[in-house]
Amino acid sequence: MIPLPAECELVELQIRGDDRGSLIAIENGSQIPFDVKRVYYIFGTTAGTSRGFHAHHDLRQFAICVAGSCVMTLDDGVQRYQVRLDRPDLGLQIGSPIWREMSEFSPDCVLLVLADAPYQDSDYIRDYADFQQIARKSAGDEA
Ligand code: TYD
């Protein structure tokens, strides 16, 4: 098993395959543990680009590399974890607060992200030192 922060989980998605090929369906209440309020996807990433470099105060996301591959680095404020997303039937749930960086995008990578809230700039934590403070407080609250 790939080690991940407690706020994150890898989920194998059910493939509905037949001799025509494969299909994966995701609905609220099925395959993912939240109601989807937003969908975005990242593609055509320039070679060598890394992106992300932020956390969220309160957001749940579910990332699926529906084509190609990329590497997701997850940081819970104590430790960094890396997972390569390279299968359209593998979803990564990311809770909060988790610092994330995305890198090693293949030229054909399409990274689909489902989120449980609309885009809100005020939910972003873009400063790593701020994130560490927030993560420490969040871990303390849970202890
Ligand atoms: P950005 O947050 O820089 O992407 P990442 O951190 O994942 O590398 O987003 C790029 C631009 O797209 C920025 O202007 C904000 C905008 N954006 C939206 O309008 N809605 C969204 O859901 C997201 C994720 C970004």
PDB file of C-alpha atoms and ligand atoms in Angstrom:
ATOM      1  CA  MET A   1       0.000   0.000   0.000  1.00  0.00           C
ATOM      2  CA  ILE A   2       1.168   3.508  -0.807  1.00  0.00           C
ATOM      3  CA  PRO A   3       1.551   5.551   2.396  1.00  0.00           C
ATOM      4  CA  LEU A   4      -0.620   8.686   2.401  1.00  0.00           C
ATOM      5  CA  PRO A   5      -1.625  11.398   4.889  1.00  0.00           C
ATOM      6  CA  ALA A   6      -4.658  10.502   7.058  1.00  0.00           C
ATOM      7  CA  GLU A   7      -6.691  13.121   5.158  1.00  0.00           C
ATOM      8  CA  CYS A   8      -6.105  11.331   1.837  1.00  0.00           C
ATOM      9  CA  GLU A   9      -7.158   8.037   0.324  1.00  0.00           C
ATOM     10  CA  LEU A  10      -6.644   6.167  -2.928  1.00  0.00           C
ATOM     11  CA  VAL A  11      -9.895   4.755  -4.274  1.00  0.00           C
ATOM     12  CA  GLU A  12     -10.180   2.117  -6.994  1.00  0.00           C
ATOM     13  CA  LEU A  13     -13.052   3.049  -9.258  1.00  0.00           C
ATOM     14  CA  GLN A  14     -15.368   0.454 -10.688  1.00  0.00           C
ATOM     15  CA  ILE A  15     -14.876  -0.053 -14.415  1.00  0.00           C
ATOM     16  CA  ARG A  16     -17.916  -0.992 -16.443  1.00  0.00           C
ATOM     17  CA  GLY A  17     -16.125  -2.747 -19.241  1.00  0.00           C
ATOM     18  CA  ASP A  18     -17.293  -4.860 -22.105  1.00  0.00           C
ATOM     19  CA  ASP A  19     -15.925  -5.801 -25.485  1.00  0.00           C
ATOM     20  CA  ARG A  20     -16.369  -2.202 -26.649  1.00  0.00           C
ATOM     21  CA  GLY A  21     -14.016  -0.865 -23.997  1.00  0.00           C
ATOM     22  CA  SER A  22     -14.318   0.767 -20.592  1.00  0.00           C
ATOM     23  CA  LEU A  23     -16.555   3.265 -18.834  1.00  0.00           C
ATOM     24  CA  ILE A  24     -16.348   4.689 -15.330  1.00  0.00           C
ATOM     25  CA  ALA A  25     -19.332   6.472 -13.787  1.00  0.00           C
ATOM     26  CA  ILE A  26     -19.183   8.723 -10.741  1.00  0.00           C
ATOM     27  CA  GLU A  27     -22.303  10.071  -9.066  1.00  0.00           C
ATOM     28  CA  ASN A  28     -22.989  11.875  -5.826  1.00  0.00           C
ATOM     29  CA  GLY A  29     -23.175   9.141  -3.224  1.00  0.00           C
ATOM     30  CA  SER A  30     -21.503   6.559  -5.447  1.00  0.00           C
ATOM     31  CA  GLN A  31     -17.733   6.028  -5.735  1.00  0.00           C
ATOM     32  CA  ILE A  32     -16.911   9.368  -4.027  1.00  0.00           C
ATOM     33  CA  PRO A  33     -17.795  10.458  -0.494  1.00  0.00           C
ATOM     34  CA  PHE A  34     -19.098  13.987  -1.203  1.00  0.00           C
ATOM     35  CA  ASP A  35     -21.504  15.955  -3.351  1.00  0.00           C
ATOM     36  CA  VAL A  36     -19.706  17.375  -6.373  1.00  0.00           C
ATOM     37  CA  LYS A  37     -20.021  21.152  -6.712  1.00  0.00           C
ATOM     38  CA  ARG A  38     -17.184  21.768  -9.159  1.00  0.00           C
ATOM     39  CA  VAL A  39     -15.239  19.931 -11.842  1.00  0.00           C
ATOM     40  CA  TYR A  40     -12.053  21.118 -13.505  1.00  0.00           C
ATOM     41  CA  TYR A  41      -9.305  19.495 -15.485  1.00  0.00           C
ATOM     42  CA  ILE A  42      -5.684  20.247 -16.162  1.00  0.00           C
ATOM     43  CA  PHE A  43      -4.235  19.334 -19.550  1.00  0.00           C
ATOM     44  CA  GLY A  44      -1.655  20.490 -22.096  1.00  0.00           C
ATOM     45  CA  THR A  45       0.808  21.031 -19.267  1.00  0.00           C
ATOM     46  CA  THR A  46       4.120  22.428 -20.472  1.00  0.00           C
ATOM     47  CA  ALA A  47       7.070  20.040 -20.077  1.00  0.00           C
ATOM     48  CA  GLY A  48       8.800  20.392 -16.729  1.00  0.00           C
ATOM     49  CA  THR A  49       5.937  22.356 -15.148  1.00  0.00           C
ATOM     50  CA  SER A  50       4.985  21.855 -11.526  1.00  0.00           C
ATOM     51  CA  ARG A  51       1.777  23.407 -10.197  1.00  0.00           C
ATOM     52  CA  GLY A  52      -0.422  23.528  -7.165  1.00  0.00           C
ATOM     53  CA  PHE A  53       1.774  24.743  -4.289  1.00  0.00           C
ATOM     54  CA  HIS A  54      -1.178  25.475  -2.028  1.00  0.00           C
ATOM     55  CA  ALA A  55      -3.536  23.934   0.508  1.00  0.00           C
ATOM     56  CA  HIS A  56      -7.156  24.673   1.327  1.00  0.00           C
ATOM     57  CA  HIS A  57      -8.815  25.621   4.584  1.00  0.00           C
ATOM     58  CA  ASP A  58     -11.866  23.475   3.943  1.00  0.00           C
ATOM     59  CA  LEU A  59     -12.187  21.590   0.687  1.00  0.00           C
ATOM     60  CA  ARG A  60     -12.457  17.990  -0.363  1.00  0.00           C
ATOM     61  CA  GLN A  61     -11.196  17.040  -3.795  1.00  0.00           C
ATOM     62  CA  PHE A  62     -10.984  13.861  -5.805  1.00  0.00           C
ATOM     63  CA  ALA A  63      -8.309  13.701  -8.508  1.00  0.00           C
ATOM     64  CA  ILE A  64      -8.236  11.200 -11.346  1.00  0.00           C
ATOM     65  CA  CYS A  65      -5.629  11.082 -14.073  1.00  0.00           C
ATOM     66  CA  VAL A  66      -8.026  10.128 -16.863  1.00  0.00           C
ATOM     67  CA  ALA A  67      -5.196  10.095 -19.419  1.00  0.00           C
ATOM     68  CA  GLY A  68      -1.415   9.975 -19.099  1.00  0.00           C
ATOM     69  CA  SER A  69       0.236  10.385 -15.743  1.00  0.00           C
ATOM     70  CA  CYS A  70       1.480  12.862 -13.172  1.00  0.00           C
ATOM     71  CA  VAL A  71       2.895  12.831  -9.668  1.00  0.00           C
ATOM     72  CA  MET A  72       1.008  14.276  -6.720  1.00  0.00           C
ATOM     73  CA  THR A  73       3.029  15.356  -3.719  1.00  0.00           C
ATOM     74  CA  LEU A  74       0.972  15.599  -0.527  1.00  0.00           C
ATOM     75  CA  ASP A  75       2.189  17.261   2.637  1.00  0.00           C
ATOM     76  CA  ASP A  76       0.324  17.144   5.952  1.00  0.00           C
ATOM     77  CA  GLY A  77       2.688  19.572   7.644  1.00  0.00           C
ATOM     78  CA  VAL A  78       4.754  16.765   9.158  1.00  0.00           C
ATOM     79  CA  GLN A  79       5.637  14.539   6.245  1.00  0.00           C
ATOM     80  CA  ARG A  80       5.646  14.548   2.447  1.00  0.00           C
ATOM     81  CA  TYR A  81       4.134  11.710   0.450  1.00  0.00           C
ATOM     82  CA  GLN A  82       4.227  11.067  -3.281  1.00  0.00           C
ATOM     83  CA  VAL A  83       1.811   9.148  -5.420  1.00  0.00           C
ATOM     84  CA  ARG A  84       1.914   8.642  -9.175  1.00  0.00           C
ATOM     85  CA  LEU A  85      -1.512   8.848 -10.759  1.00  0.00           C
ATOM     86  CA  ASP A  86      -1.369   6.849 -13.959  1.00  0.00           C
ATOM     87  CA  ARG A  87      -4.658   4.972 -14.212  1.00  0.00           C
ATOM     88  CA  PRO A  88      -8.118   6.274 -15.126  1.00  0.00           C
ATOM     89  CA  ASP A  89      -9.602   3.899 -12.554  1.00  0.00           C
ATOM     90  CA  LEU A  90      -7.640   5.282  -9.621  1.00  0.00           C
ATOM     91  CA  GLY A  91      -8.939   8.271  -7.683  1.00  0.00           C
ATOM     92  CA  LEU A  92      -7.132  10.211  -5.003  1.00  0.00           C
ATOM     93  CA  GLN A  93      -9.240  11.838  -2.335  1.00  0.00           C
ATOM     94  CA  ILE A  94      -7.559  14.872  -0.786  1.00  0.00           C
ATOM     95  CA  GLY A  95      -8.919  16.442   2.395  1.00  0.00           C
ATOM     96  CA  SER A  96      -7.854  19.569   4.248  1.00  0.00           C
ATOM     97  CA  PRO A  97      -5.484  20.957   5.210  1.00  0.00           C
ATOM     98  CA  ILE A  98      -3.078  19.229   2.806  1.00  0.00           C
ATOM     99  CA  TRP A  99      -0.385  21.031   0.842  1.00  0.00           C
ATOM    100  CA  ARG A 100      -0.296  19.660  -2.722  1.00  0.00           C
ATOM    101  CA  GLU A 101       2.123  19.935  -5.603  1.00  0.00           C
ATOM    102  CA  MET A 102       1.673  18.327  -9.006  1.00  0.00           C
ATOM    103  CA  SER A 103       4.618  17.479 -11.242  1.00  0.00           C
ATOM    104  CA  GLU A 104       6.003  15.093 -13.882  1.00  0.00           C
ATOM    105  CA  PHE A 105       3.002  15.609 -16.161  1.00  0.00           C
ATOM    106  CA  SER A 106       3.164  13.402 -19.241  1.00  0.00           C
ATOM    107  CA  PRO A 107       2.413  15.364 -22.440  1.00  0.00           C
ATOM    108  CA  ASP A 108      -0.946  13.568 -22.748  1.00  0.00           C
ATOM    109  CA  CYS A 109      -1.922  14.011 -19.091  1.00  0.00           C
ATOM    110  CA  VAL A 110      -5.508  15.017 -18.354  1.00  0.00           C
ATOM    111  CA  LEU A 111      -5.969  15.429 -14.616  1.00  0.00           C
ATOM    112  CA  LEU A 112      -9.651  15.576 -13.693  1.00  0.00           C
ATOM    113  CA  VAL A 113     -10.512  17.066 -10.308  1.00  0.00           C
ATOM    114  CA  LEU A 114     -13.888  16.950  -8.562  1.00  0.00           C
ATOM    115  CA  ALA A 115     -14.457  19.287  -5.622  1.00  0.00           C
ATOM    116  CA  ASP A 116     -17.113  19.663  -2.937  1.00  0.00           C
ATOM    117  CA  ALA A 117     -17.292  23.473  -3.187  1.00  0.00           C
ATOM    118  CA  PRO A 118     -17.196  26.175  -5.845  1.00  0.00           C
ATOM    119  CA  TYR A 119     -13.939  28.020  -6.510  1.00  0.00           C
ATOM    120  CA  GLN A 120     -13.239  30.410  -3.672  1.00  0.00           C
ATOM    121  CA  ASP A 121      -9.998  32.334  -3.576  1.00  0.00           C
ATOM    122  CA  SER A 122     -10.316  32.917   0.203  1.00  0.00           C
ATOM    123  CA  ASP A 123     -10.155  29.148   0.817  1.00  0.00           C
ATOM    124  CA  TYR A 124      -6.584  28.983  -0.552  1.00  0.00           C
ATOM    125  CA  ILE A 125      -3.494  28.823   1.668  1.00  0.00           C
ATOM    126  CA  ARG A 126      -0.632  29.790  -0.628  1.00  0.00           C
ATOM    127  CA  ASP A 127       2.091  30.472   1.890  1.00  0.00           C
ATOM    128  CA  TYR A 128       3.867  27.323   3.096  1.00  0.00           C
ATOM    129  CA  ALA A 129       4.700  28.773   6.540  1.00  0.00           C
ATOM    130  CA  ASP A 130       1.013  29.708   7.022  1.00  0.00           C
ATOM    131  CA  PHE A 131       0.053  26.187   5.989  1.00  0.00           C
ATOM    132  CA  GLN A 132       2.416  24.633   8.535  1.00  0.00           C
ATOM    133  CA  GLN A 133       0.856  26.723  11.308  1.00  0.00           C
ATOM    134  CA  ILE A 134      -2.678  25.804  10.229  1.00  0.00           C
ATOM    135  CA  ALA A 135      -1.760  22.102   9.902  1.00  0.00           C
ATOM    136  CA  ARG A 136      -0.206  22.126  13.380  1.00  0.00           C
ATOM    137  CA  LYS A 137      -3.328  23.712  14.847  1.00  0.00           C
ATOM    138  CA  SER A 138      -5.584  21.262  13.012  1.00  0.00           C
ATOM    139  CA  ALA A 139      -3.540  18.261  14.289  1.00  0.00           C
ATOM    140  CA  GLY A 140      -3.694  19.706  17.828  1.00  0.00           C
ATOM    141  CA  ASP A 141      -7.481  20.149  17.610  1.00  0.00           C
ATOM    142  CA  GLU A 142      -7.856  16.504  16.623  1.00  0.00           C
ATOM    143  CA  ALA A 143      -5.535  15.141  19.349  1.00  0.00           C
TER     144      ALA A 143
HETATM  145  P1  TYD B   1      -4.441  27.712 -10.115  1.00  0.00           P
HETATM  146  O1  TYD B   1      -5.105  27.752  -8.773  1.00  0.00           O
HETATM  147  O2  TYD B   1      -3.210  28.517 -10.328  1.00  0.00           O
HETATM  148  O3  TYD B   1      -4.110  26.204 -10.448  1.00  0.00           O
HETATM  149  P2  TYD B   1      -3.182  25.195  -9.614  1.00  0.00           P
HETATM  150  O4  TYD B   1      -2.937  25.811  -8.278  1.00  0.00           O
HETATM  151  O5  TYD B   1      -4.032  23.970  -9.504  1.00  0.00           O
HETATM  152  O6  TYD B   1      -1.946  24.993 -10.374  1.00  0.00           O
HETATM  153  O7  TYD B   1      -5.554  28.081 -11.204  1.00  0.00           O
HETATM  154  C1  TYD B   1      -5.242  28.656 -12.448  1.00  0.00           C
HETATM  155  C2  TYD B   1      -6.310  29.693 -12.782  1.00  0.00           C
HETATM  156  O8  TYD B   1      -7.594  29.100 -12.903  1.00  0.00           O
HETATM  157  C3  TYD B   1      -6.410  30.774 -11.730  1.00  0.00           C
HETATM  158  O9  TYD B   1      -6.613  32.009 -12.406  1.00  0.00           O
HETATM  159  C4  TYD B   1      -7.655  30.421 -10.967  1.00  0.00           C
HETATM  160  C5  TYD B   1      -8.503  29.720 -11.997  1.00  0.00           C
HETATM  161  N1  TYD B   1      -9.377  28.679 -11.440  1.00  0.00           N
HETATM  162  C6  TYD B   1     -10.750  28.846 -11.514  1.00  0.00           C
HETATM  163  O10 TYD B   1     -11.264  29.852 -12.013  1.00  0.00           O
HETATM  164  N2  TYD B   1     -11.555  27.849 -11.017  1.00  0.00           N
HETATM  165  C7  TYD B   1     -11.045  26.729 -10.465  1.00  0.00           C
HETATM  166  O11 TYD B   1     -11.813  25.833 -10.033  1.00  0.00           O
HETATM  167  C8  TYD B   1      -9.614  26.571 -10.387  1.00  0.00           C
HETATM  168  C9  TYD B   1      -8.995  25.348  -9.759  1.00  0.00           C
HETATM  169  C10 TYD B   1      -8.821  27.576 -10.891  1.00  0.00           C
END
